[in-house]
Amino acid sequence: SSGINAEWPLRPGQCLKTVPELTEKLKQSSGQFTRQSMVGSEGICAAMKQLYTEMDKTSESVTPLVMLKVLHMTFPRFAERGEGGVFQQQDANECWTEIMRMMSEYLPGEGSTNTETVRKSYIEQYFGGENVTTMKCSETEAEPETKSIEKWTQLRCHINTDVRYMQVG
């Protein structure tokens, strides 16, 4: 497997930084680094917040050392090294999914309180959607229709030999 450089975890951060509402939500978050919060959702959010602060201060490239360290502590599989001590190549979608999951756990949704029984996260509110499927038996009116709701925070498009472009997938 090929190696990656230290800038690899900056890619999801760069992409997410284009969403001004998320950048603002992270700035407003109380996430900070303590011995207990270096790992997990608070650590990831604090690292993203710190990364965005660094990115806002300069037009030069930023090396996300804190983000990389927190990512490795939270998800040790992303810290695996191969021959010669080089980081092993990782699945970018897996990294994206884990970062989004951590932010989903930490960032409360707009209008959410701790007492609500159903509390959406900020990520679910702004990056999520749902597909509603209604099934009705066409052979008889006696059978009631059934509805199912599938919630998602990531649209999937499987690229293969038949599907080469997102608009086809």
PDB file of C-alpha atoms in Angstrom:
ATOM      1  CA  SER A   1       0.000   0.000   0.000  1.00  0.00           C
ATOM      2  CA  SER A   2       1.190   3.495  -0.715  1.00  0.00           C
ATOM      3  CA  GLY A   3       1.857   6.140   1.912  1.00  0.00           C
ATOM      4  CA  ILE A   4       0.018   9.323   2.655  1.00  0.00           C
ATOM      5  CA  ASN A   5       1.311  12.635   3.861  1.00  0.00           C
ATOM      6  CA  ALA A   6       0.325  14.605   6.943  1.00  0.00           C
ATOM      7  CA  GLU A   7      -2.018  16.789   4.888  1.00  0.00           C
ATOM      8  CA  TRP A   8      -4.415  13.886   4.173  1.00  0.00           C
ATOM      9  CA  PRO A   9      -6.902  14.664   7.010  1.00  0.00           C
ATOM     10  CA  LEU A  10      -7.042  18.277   5.842  1.00  0.00           C
ATOM     11  CA  ARG A  11      -9.060  17.233   2.778  1.00  0.00           C
ATOM     12  CA  PRO A  12     -12.380  16.633   4.600  1.00  0.00           C
ATOM     13  CA  GLY A  13     -11.683  19.776   6.630  1.00  0.00           C
ATOM     14  CA  GLN A  14     -11.162  21.831   3.478  1.00  0.00           C
ATOM     15  CA  CYS A  15     -14.358  20.501   1.974  1.00  0.00           C
ATOM     16  CA  LEU A  16     -16.419  21.120   5.110  1.00  0.00           C
ATOM     17  CA  LYS A  17     -14.950  24.613   5.532  1.00  0.00           C
ATOM     18  CA  THR A  18     -16.858  25.651   2.407  1.00  0.00           C
ATOM     19  CA  VAL A  19     -20.059  25.400   4.481  1.00  0.00           C
ATOM     20  CA  PRO A  20     -20.112  28.728   6.372  1.00  0.00           C
ATOM     21  CA  GLU A  21     -22.882  27.570   8.739  1.00  0.00           C
ATOM     22  CA  LEU A  22     -20.767  24.611   9.875  1.00  0.00           C
ATOM     23  CA  THR A  23     -17.673  26.774  10.296  1.00  0.00           C
ATOM     24  CA  GLU A  24     -19.693  29.174  12.453  1.00  0.00           C
ATOM     25  CA  LYS A  25     -21.228  26.312  14.478  1.00  0.00           C
ATOM     26  CA  LEU A  26     -17.753  24.937  15.226  1.00  0.00           C
ATOM     27  CA  LYS A  27     -16.511  28.391  16.257  1.00  0.00           C
ATOM     28  CA  GLN A  28     -19.458  28.692  18.659  1.00  0.00           C
ATOM     29  CA  SER A  29     -18.947  25.206  20.097  1.00  0.00           C
ATOM     30  CA  SER A  30     -17.429  24.824  23.542  1.00  0.00           C
ATOM     31  CA  GLY A  31     -15.075  22.106  22.292  1.00  0.00           C
ATOM     32  CA  GLN A  32     -11.625  22.407  23.797  1.00  0.00           C
ATOM     33  CA  PHE A  33      -8.673  20.185  24.501  1.00  0.00           C
ATOM     34  CA  THR A  34      -8.479  18.569  27.908  1.00  0.00           C
ATOM     35  CA  ARG A  35      -6.979  15.268  28.935  1.00  0.00           C
ATOM     36  CA  GLN A  36     -10.461  13.688  28.748  1.00  0.00           C
ATOM     37  CA  SER A  37     -11.559  15.337  25.502  1.00  0.00           C
ATOM     38  CA  MET A  38      -8.558  14.678  23.266  1.00  0.00           C
ATOM     39  CA  VAL A  39     -10.257  11.541  21.991  1.00  0.00           C
ATOM     40  CA  GLY A  40     -13.755  11.221  20.584  1.00  0.00           C
ATOM     41  CA  SER A  41     -16.320  13.649  19.298  1.00  0.00           C
ATOM     42  CA  GLU A  42     -15.265  16.652  21.415  1.00  0.00           C
ATOM     43  CA  GLY A  43     -11.634  16.175  20.407  1.00  0.00           C
ATOM     44  CA  ILE A  44     -12.470  15.925  16.702  1.00  0.00           C
ATOM     45  CA  CYS A  45     -14.670  19.048  16.882  1.00  0.00           C
ATOM     46  CA  ALA A  46     -12.033  20.960  18.869  1.00  0.00           C
ATOM     47  CA  ALA A  47      -9.396  19.938  16.307  1.00  0.00           C
ATOM     48  CA  MET A  48     -11.632  21.057  13.425  1.00  0.00           C
ATOM     49  CA  LYS A  49     -12.287  24.351  15.228  1.00  0.00           C
ATOM     50  CA  GLN A  50      -8.544  24.865  15.769  1.00  0.00           C
ATOM     51  CA  LEU A  51      -7.798  23.915  12.143  1.00  0.00           C
ATOM     52  CA  TYR A  52     -10.324  26.447  10.826  1.00  0.00           C
ATOM     53  CA  THR A  53      -8.859  29.130  13.084  1.00  0.00           C
ATOM     54  CA  GLU A  54      -5.384  28.393  11.651  1.00  0.00           C
ATOM     55  CA  MET A  55      -6.731  28.383   8.089  1.00  0.00           C
ATOM     56  CA  ASP A  56      -8.450  31.751   8.644  1.00  0.00           C
ATOM     57  CA  LYS A  57      -5.189  33.345   9.810  1.00  0.00           C
ATOM     58  CA  THR A  58      -3.214  32.672   6.644  1.00  0.00           C
ATOM     59  CA  SER A  59      -3.455  32.210   2.917  1.00  0.00           C
ATOM     60  CA  GLU A  60      -0.494  29.814   3.070  1.00  0.00           C
ATOM     61  CA  SER A  61      -0.917  26.066   3.365  1.00  0.00           C
ATOM     62  CA  VAL A  62      -1.592  24.703   6.834  1.00  0.00           C
ATOM     63  CA  THR A  63      -0.285  21.376   8.126  1.00  0.00           C
ATOM     64  CA  PRO A  64      -3.028  19.847  10.289  1.00  0.00           C
ATOM     65  CA  LEU A  65      -0.805  18.268  12.948  1.00  0.00           C
ATOM     66  CA  VAL A  66      -3.336  18.607  15.786  1.00  0.00           C
ATOM     67  CA  MET A  67      -6.146  17.244  13.618  1.00  0.00           C
ATOM     68  CA  LEU A  68      -3.950  14.334  12.542  1.00  0.00           C
ATOM     69  CA  LYS A  69      -2.976  13.537  16.149  1.00  0.00           C
ATOM     70  CA  VAL A  70      -6.589  13.659  17.388  1.00  0.00           C
ATOM     71  CA  LEU A  71      -7.746  11.581  14.409  1.00  0.00           C
ATOM     72  CA  HIS A  72      -5.067   8.969  15.160  1.00  0.00           C
ATOM     73  CA  MET A  73      -5.934   8.896  18.869  1.00  0.00           C
ATOM     74  CA  THR A  74      -9.666   8.580  18.157  1.00  0.00           C
ATOM     75  CA  PHE A  75      -9.289   6.110  15.285  1.00  0.00           C
ATOM     76  CA  PRO A  76      -6.032   4.152  15.673  1.00  0.00           C
ATOM     77  CA  ARG A  77      -6.595   2.353  12.356  1.00  0.00           C
ATOM     78  CA  PHE A  78      -5.827   5.655  10.593  1.00  0.00           C
ATOM     79  CA  ALA A  79      -2.415   5.672  12.331  1.00  0.00           C
ATOM     80  CA  GLU A  80      -1.334   2.271  10.996  1.00  0.00           C
ATOM     81  CA  ARG A  81       2.066   2.287   9.399  1.00  0.00           C
ATOM     82  CA  GLY A  82       3.448   0.081   6.683  1.00  0.00           C
ATOM     83  CA  GLU A  83       6.920  -0.671   5.425  1.00  0.00           C
ATOM     84  CA  GLY A  84       9.458   1.982   6.284  1.00  0.00           C
ATOM     85  CA  GLY A  85       7.183   3.526   8.917  1.00  0.00           C
ATOM     86  CA  VAL A  86       5.061   5.328   6.334  1.00  0.00           C
ATOM     87  CA  PHE A  87       1.366   5.788   7.092  1.00  0.00           C
ATOM     88  CA  GLN A  88      -0.725   3.246   5.238  1.00  0.00           C
ATOM     89  CA  GLN A  89      -3.173   4.477   2.648  1.00  0.00           C
ATOM     90  CA  GLN A  90      -6.665   4.845   4.078  1.00  0.00           C
ATOM     91  CA  ASP A  91     -10.125   5.009   2.597  1.00  0.00           C
ATOM     92  CA  ALA A  92     -11.107   8.688   2.254  1.00  0.00           C
ATOM     93  CA  ASN A  93     -14.820   7.887   2.507  1.00  0.00           C
ATOM     94  CA  GLU A  94     -14.232   6.026   5.770  1.00  0.00           C
ATOM     95  CA  CYS A  95     -12.390   9.053   7.184  1.00  0.00           C
ATOM     96  CA  TRP A  96     -15.168  11.392   5.999  1.00  0.00           C
ATOM     97  CA  THR A  97     -17.824   9.145   7.563  1.00  0.00           C
ATOM     98  CA  GLU A  98     -16.027   8.989  10.916  1.00  0.00           C
ATOM     99  CA  ILE A  99     -15.451  12.760  11.063  1.00  0.00           C
ATOM    100  CA  MET A 100     -19.098  13.406  10.205  1.00  0.00           C
ATOM    101  CA  ARG A 101     -20.208  10.874  12.833  1.00  0.00           C
ATOM    102  CA  MET A 102     -18.070  12.547  15.506  1.00  0.00           C
ATOM    103  CA  MET A 103     -19.446  15.981  14.628  1.00  0.00           C
ATOM    104  CA  SER A 104     -22.953  14.522  14.617  1.00  0.00           C
ATOM    105  CA  GLU A 105     -22.428  13.238  18.171  1.00  0.00           C
ATOM    106  CA  TYR A 106     -21.035  16.523  19.470  1.00  0.00           C
ATOM    107  CA  LEU A 107     -22.815  19.374  17.668  1.00  0.00           C
ATOM    108  CA  PRO A 108     -26.453  19.772  18.765  1.00  0.00           C
ATOM    109  CA  GLY A 109     -28.971  20.789  16.163  1.00  0.00           C
ATOM    110  CA  GLU A 110     -30.542  24.195  15.910  1.00  0.00           C
ATOM    111  CA  GLY A 111     -33.338  24.532  18.458  1.00  0.00           C
ATOM    112  CA  SER A 112     -32.323  21.285  20.211  1.00  0.00           C
ATOM    113  CA  THR A 113     -32.270  21.007  23.959  1.00  0.00           C
ATOM    114  CA  ASN A 114     -31.093  18.180  26.165  1.00  0.00           C
ATOM    115  CA  THR A 115     -34.680  17.513  27.264  1.00  0.00           C
ATOM    116  CA  GLU A 116     -36.075  16.796  23.801  1.00  0.00           C
ATOM    117  CA  THR A 117     -36.897  13.154  23.236  1.00  0.00           C
ATOM    118  CA  VAL A 118     -35.996  13.266  19.564  1.00  0.00           C
ATOM    119  CA  ARG A 119     -32.941  15.458  19.098  1.00  0.00           C
ATOM    120  CA  LYS A 120     -31.375  15.872  15.691  1.00  0.00           C
ATOM    121  CA  SER A 121     -27.737  16.769  15.472  1.00  0.00           C
ATOM    122  CA  TYR A 122     -26.489  19.713  13.460  1.00  0.00           C
ATOM    123  CA  ILE A 123     -25.068  17.289  10.892  1.00  0.00           C
ATOM    124  CA  GLU A 124     -28.428  15.514  10.518  1.00  0.00           C
ATOM    125  CA  GLN A 125     -30.221  18.841  10.124  1.00  0.00           C
ATOM    126  CA  TYR A 126     -27.907  20.343   7.510  1.00  0.00           C
ATOM    127  CA  PHE A 127     -26.294  17.363   5.782  1.00  0.00           C
ATOM    128  CA  GLY A 128     -29.061  14.793   6.086  1.00  0.00           C
ATOM    129  CA  GLY A 129     -32.183  13.856   4.287  1.00  0.00           C
ATOM    130  CA  GLU A 130     -34.687  11.078   4.107  1.00  0.00           C
ATOM    131  CA  ASN A 131     -36.237   8.869   1.491  1.00  0.00           C
ATOM    132  CA  VAL A 132     -39.889   7.986   2.002  1.00  0.00           C
ATOM    133  CA  THR A 133     -41.062   4.810   0.325  1.00  0.00           C
ATOM    134  CA  THR A 134     -44.770   4.012   0.021  1.00  0.00           C
ATOM    135  CA  MET A 135     -45.746   0.507  -1.008  1.00  0.00           C
ATOM    136  CA  LYS A 136     -49.287  -0.380  -2.090  1.00  0.00           C
ATOM    137  CA  CYS A 137     -50.564  -3.713  -3.279  1.00  0.00           C
ATOM    138  CA  SER A 138     -51.884  -3.240  -6.815  1.00  0.00           C
ATOM    139  CA  GLU A 139     -53.939  -6.457  -6.716  1.00  0.00           C
ATOM    140  CA  THR A 140     -56.273  -5.545  -3.841  1.00  0.00           C
ATOM    141  CA  GLU A 141     -57.540  -2.411  -2.144  1.00  0.00           C
ATOM    142  CA  ALA A 142     -58.056  -4.326   1.119  1.00  0.00           C
ATOM    143  CA  GLU A 143     -54.370  -4.349   1.982  1.00  0.00           C
ATOM    144  CA  PRO A 144     -53.250  -1.011   3.454  1.00  0.00           C
ATOM    145  CA  GLU A 145     -50.278   0.809   2.061  1.00  0.00           C
ATOM    146  CA  THR A 146     -47.060   0.743   4.054  1.00  0.00           C
ATOM    147  CA  LYS A 147     -44.596   3.573   4.406  1.00  0.00           C
ATOM    148  CA  SER A 148     -40.954   3.397   5.385  1.00  0.00           C
ATOM    149  CA  ILE A 149     -38.521   6.213   5.990  1.00  0.00           C
ATOM    150  CA  GLU A 150     -34.804   5.823   5.407  1.00  0.00           C
ATOM    151  CA  LYS A 151     -32.677   8.599   6.892  1.00  0.00           C
ATOM    152  CA  TRP A 152     -29.243   9.338   5.499  1.00  0.00           C
ATOM    153  CA  THR A 153     -26.382  11.767   5.908  1.00  0.00           C
ATOM    154  CA  GLN A 154     -24.464  10.619   2.867  1.00  0.00           C
ATOM    155  CA  LEU A 155     -25.695  10.056  -0.665  1.00  0.00           C
ATOM    156  CA  ARG A 156     -24.018   7.080  -2.252  1.00  0.00           C
ATOM    157  CA  CYS A 157     -23.009   6.644  -5.856  1.00  0.00           C
ATOM    158  CA  HIS A 158     -21.138   3.453  -6.656  1.00  0.00           C
ATOM    159  CA  ILE A 159     -18.823   4.070  -9.578  1.00  0.00           C
ATOM    160  CA  ASN A 160     -18.077   0.936 -11.607  1.00  0.00           C
ATOM    161  CA  THR A 161     -17.742  -0.118 -15.260  1.00  0.00           C
ATOM    162  CA  ASP A 162     -21.435   0.619 -15.932  1.00  0.00           C
ATOM    163  CA  VAL A 163     -21.667   3.793 -13.841  1.00  0.00           C
ATOM    164  CA  ARG A 164     -18.834   6.210 -14.531  1.00  0.00           C
ATOM    165  CA  TYR A 165     -20.487   9.542 -13.750  1.00  0.00           C
ATOM    166  CA  MET A 166     -22.512  10.676 -10.735  1.00  0.00           C
ATOM    167  CA  GLN A 167     -25.472  11.842 -12.847  1.00  0.00           C
ATOM    168  CA  VAL A 168     -25.824   8.260 -14.119  1.00  0.00           C
ATOM    169  CA  GLY A 169     -25.394   6.620 -10.691  1.00  0.00           C
TER     170      GLY A 169
END
